Amino acid sequence: MPQDNDNTKNINSSYFPFSFKELIDISWELNEQSTTWKDEKDTQFIAKRNWQEHHARQTKLIFNAHTGTHIDAPCHFLENGYTVDKINLEKMQGFCTILDLTILQNEDRIEWKHLQSFINILKETKILLLKTRNSFKNYNDVFDRKFISLGEDAALNIVKNCKNISCIGIDYLGIERSDIQKDHETHKLLLQNDIVIVEGLRLQHVETPFQLVDEQKEVSVNFNEDLQKYFFICLPIKCSGIDGAPSRCIIYRLN
């Protein structure tokens, strides 16, 4: 039987080492109409075999390593950085903190002043996911050159103050904007400190107890027990010797 397109499932958790209520897919849908970086439109699905002629179906895929949901390897922006196949998968699996920063509707970047009120939470965080206004764009919209990014000062203070963080994910196709950071400062700060970057997450449908409710740094925390913890898994395609790889990302909402 065909599966429906809703990858948010209430499924039997007895196969897992923890109990959970939902499995939630937070990956970017990928097809030829999907948004690409600066509208390069280099994604192709080419039918090599079809049912009418071959009684089989086979598709050739052509796309950039940084298409849709993907991870960046250190060699993406570091001369001597290692490649994507050398990244420890454990860095991208574990309990995560999801910060809802959707109130930042007029900002061009997330700054440390928007995060510092969460400092006690962030100090204990392994995987940090940033939910912003970007998540409310359609998967096939025209590329938004004004997307909200992660600023250099935020990256610097995360590295300095949040030593447990091994992975940061954001909900657009890049973590920084080239019109703001000409030398890719955010990328370099994170990658130099062995923090995995996951780009292209989709978090519109994800609730979180950690929400910025005032641009002057005030924080509201919802202590609903059902929303307190998520377990994140990101599995990049096993590509050798390159600078990034498309990935499938899911979260489990725990009891």
PDB file of C-alpha atoms in Angstrom:
ATOM      1  CA  MET A   1       0.000   0.000   0.000  1.00  0.00           C
ATOM      2  CA  PRO A   2       1.303   3.506  -0.762  1.00  0.00           C
ATOM      3  CA  GLN A   3       2.218   5.677   2.177  1.00  0.00           C
ATOM      4  CA  ASP A   4       0.655   9.092   2.576  1.00  0.00           C
ATOM      5  CA  ASN A   5       2.788  12.215   2.617  1.00  0.00           C
ATOM      6  CA  ASP A   6       2.397  12.813   6.338  1.00  0.00           C
ATOM      7  CA  ASN A   7       5.640  11.626   7.881  1.00  0.00           C
ATOM      8  CA  THR A   8       4.534  12.644  11.369  1.00  0.00           C
ATOM      9  CA  LYS A   9       3.487   9.321  12.826  1.00  0.00           C
ATOM     10  CA  ASN A  10       2.277   7.842  16.063  1.00  0.00           C
ATOM     11  CA  ILE A  11       4.063   4.515  15.776  1.00  0.00           C
ATOM     12  CA  ASN A  12       5.035   1.681  18.056  1.00  0.00           C
ATOM     13  CA  SER A  13       7.952   2.841  20.200  1.00  0.00           C
ATOM     14  CA  SER A  14       8.747  -0.600  21.627  1.00  0.00           C
ATOM     15  CA  TYR A  15      11.593  -1.006  19.115  1.00  0.00           C
ATOM     16  CA  PHE A  16      13.480   1.986  20.487  1.00  0.00           C
ATOM     17  CA  PRO A  17      15.607   2.512  23.607  1.00  0.00           C
ATOM     18  CA  PHE A  18      13.272   5.329  24.698  1.00  0.00           C
ATOM     19  CA  SER A  19       9.525   5.891  24.558  1.00  0.00           C
ATOM     20  CA  PHE A  20       8.121   8.594  22.294  1.00  0.00           C
ATOM     21  CA  LYS A  21       4.827  10.032  21.125  1.00  0.00           C
ATOM     22  CA  GLU A  22       5.619  11.158  17.590  1.00  0.00           C
ATOM     23  CA  LEU A  23       8.182  10.767  14.848  1.00  0.00           C
ATOM     24  CA  ILE A  24       8.371  14.077  12.987  1.00  0.00           C
ATOM     25  CA  ASP A  25      10.062  14.538   9.628  1.00  0.00           C
ATOM     26  CA  ILE A  26      11.832  17.920   9.506  1.00  0.00           C
ATOM     27  CA  SER A  27      13.445  17.523   6.075  1.00  0.00           C
ATOM     28  CA  TRP A  28      13.038  19.746   3.019  1.00  0.00           C
ATOM     29  CA  GLU A  29      10.992  18.172   0.220  1.00  0.00           C
ATOM     30  CA  LEU A  30      13.182  17.608  -2.819  1.00  0.00           C
ATOM     31  CA  ASN A  31      12.112  17.676  -6.455  1.00  0.00           C
ATOM     32  CA  GLU A  32      12.851  19.781  -9.527  1.00  0.00           C
ATOM     33  CA  GLN A  33      10.664  22.607  -8.184  1.00  0.00           C
ATOM     34  CA  SER A  34      12.371  22.788  -4.787  1.00  0.00           C
ATOM     35  CA  THR A  35      14.010  26.043  -3.744  1.00  0.00           C
ATOM     36  CA  THR A  36      17.728  26.052  -4.488  1.00  0.00           C
ATOM     37  CA  TRP A  37      20.493  28.342  -3.262  1.00  0.00           C
ATOM     38  CA  LYS A  38      20.089  31.704  -5.013  1.00  0.00           C
ATOM     39  CA  ASP A  39      17.711  30.020  -7.473  1.00  0.00           C
ATOM     40  CA  GLU A  40      20.459  28.088  -9.242  1.00  0.00           C
ATOM     41  CA  LYS A  41      17.778  25.530 -10.241  1.00  0.00           C
ATOM     42  CA  ASP A  42      20.307  22.761 -10.768  1.00  0.00           C
ATOM     43  CA  THR A  43      18.147  19.899  -9.476  1.00  0.00           C
ATOM     44  CA  GLN A  44      17.093  17.382 -12.099  1.00  0.00           C
ATOM     45  CA  PHE A  45      15.082  14.149 -11.888  1.00  0.00           C
ATOM     46  CA  ILE A  46      15.682  12.365 -15.193  1.00  0.00           C
ATOM     47  CA  ALA A  47      13.635   9.278 -16.052  1.00  0.00           C
ATOM     48  CA  LYS A  48      16.034   6.627 -17.412  1.00  0.00           C
ATOM     49  CA  ARG A  49      13.449   3.858 -17.573  1.00  0.00           C
ATOM     50  CA  ASN A  50       9.656   4.076 -17.625  1.00  0.00           C
ATOM     51  CA  TRP A  51       6.840   1.609 -17.214  1.00  0.00           C
ATOM     52  CA  GLN A  52       5.475   1.864 -20.755  1.00  0.00           C
ATOM     53  CA  GLU A  53       8.776   0.951 -22.427  1.00  0.00           C
ATOM     54  CA  HIS A  54      10.647  -1.049 -19.816  1.00  0.00           C
ATOM     55  CA  HIS A  55       8.091  -2.308 -17.282  1.00  0.00           C
ATOM     56  CA  ALA A  56      10.297  -0.710 -14.655  1.00  0.00           C
ATOM     57  CA  ARG A  57      11.088   2.738 -13.344  1.00  0.00           C
ATOM     58  CA  GLN A  58      14.538   4.239 -12.806  1.00  0.00           C
ATOM     59  CA  THR A  59      15.452   7.869 -12.152  1.00  0.00           C
ATOM     60  CA  LYS A  60      18.759   9.661 -12.415  1.00  0.00           C
ATOM     61  CA  LEU A  61      19.219  12.409  -9.822  1.00  0.00           C
ATOM     62  CA  ILE A  62      21.365  15.487 -10.391  1.00  0.00           C
ATOM     63  CA  PHE A  63      21.733  18.022  -7.600  1.00  0.00           C
ATOM     64  CA  ASN A  64      24.215  20.058  -5.593  1.00  0.00           C
ATOM     65  CA  ALA A  65      25.649  18.545  -2.421  1.00  0.00           C
ATOM     66  CA  HIS A  66      24.083  21.496  -0.564  1.00  0.00           C
ATOM     67  CA  THR A  67      20.546  20.926  -1.838  1.00  0.00           C
ATOM     68  CA  GLY A  68      17.541  20.799   0.483  1.00  0.00           C
ATOM     69  CA  THR A  69      18.280  19.529   3.987  1.00  0.00           C
ATOM     70  CA  HIS A  70      22.022  18.941   4.111  1.00  0.00           C
ATOM     71  CA  ILE A  71      25.123  19.170   6.274  1.00  0.00           C
ATOM     72  CA  ASP A  72      28.265  21.196   5.732  1.00  0.00           C
ATOM     73  CA  ALA A  73      31.653  19.556   6.196  1.00  0.00           C
ATOM     74  CA  PRO A  74      34.589  21.590   7.546  1.00  0.00           C
ATOM     75  CA  CYS A  75      36.291  21.526   4.129  1.00  0.00           C
ATOM     76  CA  HIS A  76      33.385  23.596   2.760  1.00  0.00           C
ATOM     77  CA  PHE A  77      35.052  26.752   4.120  1.00  0.00           C
ATOM     78  CA  LEU A  78      38.288  25.607   5.783  1.00  0.00           C
ATOM     79  CA  GLU A  79      41.366  24.963   3.651  1.00  0.00           C
ATOM     80  CA  ASN A  80      42.463  21.969   5.704  1.00  0.00           C
ATOM     81  CA  GLY A  81      39.032  20.916   6.931  1.00  0.00           C
ATOM     82  CA  TYR A  82      37.975  17.306   6.725  1.00  0.00           C
ATOM     83  CA  THR A  83      35.339  15.947   4.334  1.00  0.00           C
ATOM     84  CA  VAL A  84      31.760  14.945   5.022  1.00  0.00           C
ATOM     85  CA  ASP A  85      32.495  11.213   5.316  1.00  0.00           C
ATOM     86  CA  LYS A  86      34.819  11.944   8.263  1.00  0.00           C
ATOM     87  CA  ILE A  87      32.111  13.557  10.410  1.00  0.00           C
ATOM     88  CA  ASN A  88      31.180  11.526  13.483  1.00  0.00           C
ATOM     89  CA  LEU A  89      27.494  10.635  13.145  1.00  0.00           C
ATOM     90  CA  GLU A  90      27.100  10.761  16.916  1.00  0.00           C
ATOM     91  CA  LYS A  91      27.416  14.540  16.705  1.00  0.00           C
ATOM     92  CA  MET A  92      24.104  14.634  14.832  1.00  0.00           C
ATOM     93  CA  GLN A  93      22.135  12.287  17.071  1.00  0.00           C
ATOM     94  CA  GLY A  94      20.845  13.032  20.527  1.00  0.00           C
ATOM     95  CA  PHE A  95      18.517  15.103  22.638  1.00  0.00           C
ATOM     96  CA  CYS A  96      18.062  18.547  21.130  1.00  0.00           C
ATOM     97  CA  THR A  97      16.911  22.010  22.123  1.00  0.00           C
ATOM     98  CA  ILE A  98      14.615  23.771  19.662  1.00  0.00           C
ATOM     99  CA  LEU A  99      14.424  27.531  20.097  1.00  0.00           C
ATOM    100  CA  ASP A 100      11.403  29.312  18.631  1.00  0.00           C
ATOM    101  CA  LEU A 101      12.675  32.670  17.370  1.00  0.00           C
ATOM    102  CA  THR A 102       9.794  33.375  14.988  1.00  0.00           C
ATOM    103  CA  ILE A 103       9.132  36.699  16.725  1.00  0.00           C
ATOM    104  CA  LEU A 104      12.173  38.081  14.873  1.00  0.00           C
ATOM    105  CA  GLN A 105      10.248  39.211  11.821  1.00  0.00           C
ATOM    106  CA  ASN A 106      12.329  42.255  10.894  1.00  0.00           C
ATOM    107  CA  GLU A 107      15.822  41.087  11.781  1.00  0.00           C
ATOM    108  CA  ASP A 108      18.374  39.974   9.193  1.00  0.00           C
ATOM    109  CA  ARG A 109      20.262  37.794  11.670  1.00  0.00           C
ATOM    110  CA  ILE A 110      19.993  36.058  15.019  1.00  0.00           C
ATOM    111  CA  GLU A 111      22.288  37.856  17.437  1.00  0.00           C
ATOM    112  CA  TRP A 112      23.628  36.786  20.808  1.00  0.00           C
ATOM    113  CA  LYS A 113      21.219  39.186  22.535  1.00  0.00           C
ATOM    114  CA  HIS A 114      18.390  36.980  21.209  1.00  0.00           C
ATOM    115  CA  LEU A 115      19.963  33.831  22.661  1.00  0.00           C
ATOM    116  CA  GLN A 116      21.647  34.861  25.887  1.00  0.00           C
ATOM    117  CA  SER A 117      18.500  34.548  27.998  1.00  0.00           C
ATOM    118  CA  PHE A 118      18.534  30.843  27.126  1.00  0.00           C
ATOM    119  CA  ILE A 119      22.116  30.486  28.352  1.00  0.00           C
ATOM    120  CA  ASN A 120      21.367  27.990  31.145  1.00  0.00           C
ATOM    121  CA  ILE A 121      19.536  25.767  28.672  1.00  0.00           C
ATOM    122  CA  LEU A 122      22.193  26.142  25.993  1.00  0.00           C
ATOM    123  CA  LYS A 123      25.002  25.193  28.364  1.00  0.00           C
ATOM    124  CA  GLU A 124      23.378  21.765  28.715  1.00  0.00           C
ATOM    125  CA  THR A 125      22.489  21.411  25.031  1.00  0.00           C
ATOM    126  CA  LYS A 126      24.163  19.009  22.618  1.00  0.00           C
ATOM    127  CA  ILE A 127      22.129  19.773  19.489  1.00  0.00           C
ATOM    128  CA  LEU A 128      20.597  23.202  18.874  1.00  0.00           C
ATOM    129  CA  LEU A 129      17.862  23.741  16.281  1.00  0.00           C
ATOM    130  CA  LEU A 130      16.741  27.264  15.354  1.00  0.00           C
ATOM    131  CA  LYS A 131      13.117  27.745  14.346  1.00  0.00           C
ATOM    132  CA  THR A 132      12.587  31.101  12.629  1.00  0.00           C
ATOM    133  CA  ARG A 133      10.293  32.793  10.144  1.00  0.00           C
ATOM    134  CA  ASN A 134      12.176  30.869   7.455  1.00  0.00           C
ATOM    135  CA  SER A 135      10.182  27.735   8.310  1.00  0.00           C
ATOM    136  CA  PHE A 136       6.991  29.336   7.059  1.00  0.00           C
ATOM    137  CA  LYS A 137       8.199  29.545   3.477  1.00  0.00           C
ATOM    138  CA  ASN A 138       7.038  26.888   1.034  1.00  0.00           C
ATOM    139  CA  TYR A 139       9.581  24.290  -0.035  1.00  0.00           C
ATOM    140  CA  ASN A 140       9.368  25.560  -3.638  1.00  0.00           C
ATOM    141  CA  ASP A 141       9.281  29.328  -3.106  1.00  0.00           C
ATOM    142  CA  VAL A 142      11.658  31.651  -4.904  1.00  0.00           C
ATOM    143  CA  PHE A 143      14.923  31.865  -2.968  1.00  0.00           C
ATOM    144  CA  ASP A 144      14.653  34.535  -0.279  1.00  0.00           C
ATOM    145  CA  ARG A 145      17.847  36.587  -0.178  1.00  0.00           C
ATOM    146  CA  LYS A 146      16.551  38.267   2.994  1.00  0.00           C
ATOM    147  CA  PHE A 147      16.245  35.082   5.062  1.00  0.00           C
ATOM    148  CA  ILE A 148      17.176  35.350   8.728  1.00  0.00           C
ATOM    149  CA  SER A 149      20.623  33.943   9.426  1.00  0.00           C
ATOM    150  CA  LEU A 150      22.892  33.259  12.403  1.00  0.00           C
ATOM    151  CA  GLY A 151      25.099  36.246  13.129  1.00  0.00           C
ATOM    152  CA  GLU A 152      28.826  36.138  13.803  1.00  0.00           C
ATOM    153  CA  ASP A 153      28.483  37.374  17.383  1.00  0.00           C
ATOM    154  CA  ALA A 154      25.940  34.644  18.140  1.00  0.00           C
ATOM    155  CA  ALA A 155      28.233  31.978  16.693  1.00  0.00           C
ATOM    156  CA  LEU A 156      31.201  33.372  18.638  1.00  0.00           C
ATOM    157  CA  ASN A 157      29.330  33.313  21.946  1.00  0.00           C
ATOM    158  CA  ILE A 158      27.933  29.840  21.324  1.00  0.00           C
ATOM    159  CA  VAL A 159      31.476  28.585  20.788  1.00  0.00           C
ATOM    160  CA  LYS A 160      32.711  30.428  23.859  1.00  0.00           C
ATOM    161  CA  ASN A 161      29.867  29.749  26.303  1.00  0.00           C
ATOM    162  CA  CYS A 162      28.125  26.560  25.141  1.00  0.00           C
ATOM    163  CA  LYS A 163      30.855  23.930  25.123  1.00  0.00           C
ATOM    164  CA  ASN A 164      28.512  20.938  24.862  1.00  0.00           C
ATOM    165  CA  ILE A 165      27.006  21.926  21.506  1.00  0.00           C
ATOM    166  CA  SER A 166      28.171  19.607  18.726  1.00  0.00           C
ATOM    167  CA  CYS A 167      25.562  20.426  16.065  1.00  0.00           C
ATOM    168  CA  ILE A 168      23.518  23.476  15.039  1.00  0.00           C
ATOM    169  CA  GLY A 169      20.621  23.328  12.603  1.00  0.00           C
ATOM    170  CA  ILE A 170      18.756  26.179  10.939  1.00  0.00           C
ATOM    171  CA  ASP A 171      15.621  26.308   8.819  1.00  0.00           C
ATOM    172  CA  TYR A 172      16.953  27.727   5.563  1.00  0.00           C
ATOM    173  CA  LEU A 173      19.410  26.681   2.875  1.00  0.00           C
ATOM    174  CA  GLY A 174      22.243  28.600   4.496  1.00  0.00           C
ATOM    175  CA  ILE A 175      23.214  29.522   8.049  1.00  0.00           C
ATOM    176  CA  GLU A 176      24.579  32.922   7.011  1.00  0.00           C
ATOM    177  CA  ARG A 177      23.991  35.500   4.277  1.00  0.00           C
ATOM    178  CA  SER A 178      26.797  36.415   1.925  1.00  0.00           C
ATOM    179  CA  ASP A 179      25.588  40.024   1.744  1.00  0.00           C
ATOM    180  CA  ILE A 180      26.194  40.351   5.502  1.00  0.00           C
ATOM    181  CA  GLN A 181      29.171  38.077   6.117  1.00  0.00           C
ATOM    182  CA  LYS A 182      31.529  38.415   3.199  1.00  0.00           C
ATOM    183  CA  ASP A 183      34.101  36.000   4.597  1.00  0.00           C
ATOM    184  CA  HIS A 184      31.688  33.332   5.897  1.00  0.00           C
ATOM    185  CA  GLU A 185      32.513  34.140   9.505  1.00  0.00           C
ATOM    186  CA  THR A 186      29.671  32.106  11.054  1.00  0.00           C
ATOM    187  CA  HIS A 187      30.536  29.011   9.039  1.00  0.00           C
ATOM    188  CA  LYS A 188      34.196  29.283   9.913  1.00  0.00           C
ATOM    189  CA  LEU A 189      33.658  29.850  13.639  1.00  0.00           C
ATOM    190  CA  LEU A 190      31.432  26.802  13.957  1.00  0.00           C
ATOM    191  CA  LEU A 191      33.413  24.501  11.684  1.00  0.00           C
ATOM    192  CA  GLN A 192      36.747  25.438  13.267  1.00  0.00           C
ATOM    193  CA  ASN A 193      35.278  24.354  16.586  1.00  0.00           C
ATOM    194  CA  ASP A 194      34.037  21.036  15.254  1.00  0.00           C
ATOM    195  CA  ILE A 195      30.344  21.974  15.332  1.00  0.00           C
ATOM    196  CA  VAL A 196      28.328  20.300  12.587  1.00  0.00           C
ATOM    197  CA  ILE A 197      26.109  22.652  10.556  1.00  0.00           C
ATOM    198  CA  VAL A 198      22.738  21.353   9.346  1.00  0.00           C
ATOM    199  CA  GLU A 199      20.895  23.592   6.886  1.00  0.00           C
ATOM    200  CA  GLY A 200      17.468  23.369   5.291  1.00  0.00           C
ATOM    201  CA  LEU A 201      15.370  22.113   8.209  1.00  0.00           C
ATOM    202  CA  ARG A 202      11.576  22.510   8.180  1.00  0.00           C
ATOM    203  CA  LEU A 203      10.262  23.375  11.645  1.00  0.00           C
ATOM    204  CA  GLN A 204       6.934  25.116  11.056  1.00  0.00           C
ATOM    205  CA  HIS A 205       4.982  22.152  12.456  1.00  0.00           C
ATOM    206  CA  VAL A 206       7.207  21.653  15.513  1.00  0.00           C
ATOM    207  CA  GLU A 207       6.161  23.015  18.904  1.00  0.00           C
ATOM    208  CA  THR A 208       8.771  23.882  21.493  1.00  0.00           C
ATOM    209  CA  PRO A 209       8.662  25.064  25.101  1.00  0.00           C
ATOM    210  CA  PHE A 210      11.518  27.483  24.476  1.00  0.00           C
ATOM    211  CA  GLN A 211      10.244  30.632  22.806  1.00  0.00           C
ATOM    212  CA  LEU A 212      11.513  34.174  22.500  1.00  0.00           C
ATOM    213  CA  VAL A 213       8.487  36.371  23.161  1.00  0.00           C
ATOM    214  CA  ASP A 214      10.069  39.796  23.323  1.00  0.00           C
ATOM    215  CA  GLU A 215      12.778  41.225  21.122  1.00  0.00           C
ATOM    216  CA  GLN A 216      14.253  42.827  24.245  1.00  0.00           C
ATOM    217  CA  LYS A 217      15.450  39.401  25.394  1.00  0.00           C
ATOM    218  CA  GLU A 218      12.529  38.305  27.588  1.00  0.00           C
ATOM    219  CA  VAL A 219      11.830  34.599  27.371  1.00  0.00           C
ATOM    220  CA  SER A 220       8.662  32.609  27.837  1.00  0.00           C
ATOM    221  CA  VAL A 221       9.028  28.921  28.654  1.00  0.00           C
ATOM    222  CA  ASN A 222       6.093  26.557  28.309  1.00  0.00           C
ATOM    223  CA  PHE A 223       6.512  23.692  30.766  1.00  0.00           C
ATOM    224  CA  ASN A 224       4.064  21.361  29.054  1.00  0.00           C
ATOM    225  CA  GLU A 225       5.586  17.949  29.809  1.00  0.00           C
ATOM    226  CA  ASP A 226       4.771  16.664  26.324  1.00  0.00           C
ATOM    227  CA  LEU A 227       6.824  19.397  24.675  1.00  0.00           C
ATOM    228  CA  GLN A 228       9.940  19.414  26.787  1.00  0.00           C
ATOM    229  CA  LYS A 229      12.196  16.980  24.948  1.00  0.00           C
ATOM    230  CA  TYR A 230      13.017  15.942  21.407  1.00  0.00           C
ATOM    231  CA  PHE A 231      15.529  13.424  20.126  1.00  0.00           C
ATOM    232  CA  PHE A 232      17.185  14.439  16.844  1.00  0.00           C
ATOM    233  CA  ILE A 233      18.641  12.183  14.155  1.00  0.00           C
ATOM    234  CA  CYS A 234      20.394  13.428  11.018  1.00  0.00           C
ATOM    235  CA  LEU A 235      21.774  10.920   8.524  1.00  0.00           C
ATOM    236  CA  PRO A 236      23.723  12.390   5.587  1.00  0.00           C
ATOM    237  CA  ILE A 237      24.293  10.395   2.431  1.00  0.00           C
ATOM    238  CA  LYS A 238      27.631   8.599   2.727  1.00  0.00           C
ATOM    239  CA  CYS A 239      29.595  10.587   0.149  1.00  0.00           C
ATOM    240  CA  SER A 240      33.387  10.379   0.145  1.00  0.00           C
ATOM    241  CA  GLY A 241      35.797  13.276  -0.143  1.00  0.00           C
ATOM    242  CA  ILE A 242      33.361  16.174  -0.600  1.00  0.00           C
ATOM    243  CA  ASP A 243      32.177  19.278   1.258  1.00  0.00           C
ATOM    244  CA  GLY A 244      28.585  18.406   2.131  1.00  0.00           C
ATOM    245  CA  ALA A 245      25.769  15.932   1.679  1.00  0.00           C
ATOM    246  CA  PRO A 246      21.968  15.892   1.480  1.00  0.00           C
ATOM    247  CA  SER A 247      20.467  14.440   4.649  1.00  0.00           C
ATOM    248  CA  ARG A 248      17.250  13.101   6.109  1.00  0.00           C
ATOM    249  CA  CYS A 249      16.451  14.616   9.492  1.00  0.00           C
ATOM    250  CA  ILE A 250      13.813  13.513  11.976  1.00  0.00           C
ATOM    251  CA  ILE A 251      12.955  14.213  15.570  1.00  0.00           C
ATOM    252  CA  TYR A 252      11.153  12.064  18.106  1.00  0.00           C
ATOM    253  CA  ARG A 253       8.827  13.884  20.465  1.00  0.00           C
ATOM    254  CA  LEU A 254       9.299  12.132  23.771  1.00  0.00           C
ATOM    255  CA  ASN A 255       6.846  11.331  26.538  1.00  0.00           C
TER     256      ASN A 255
END
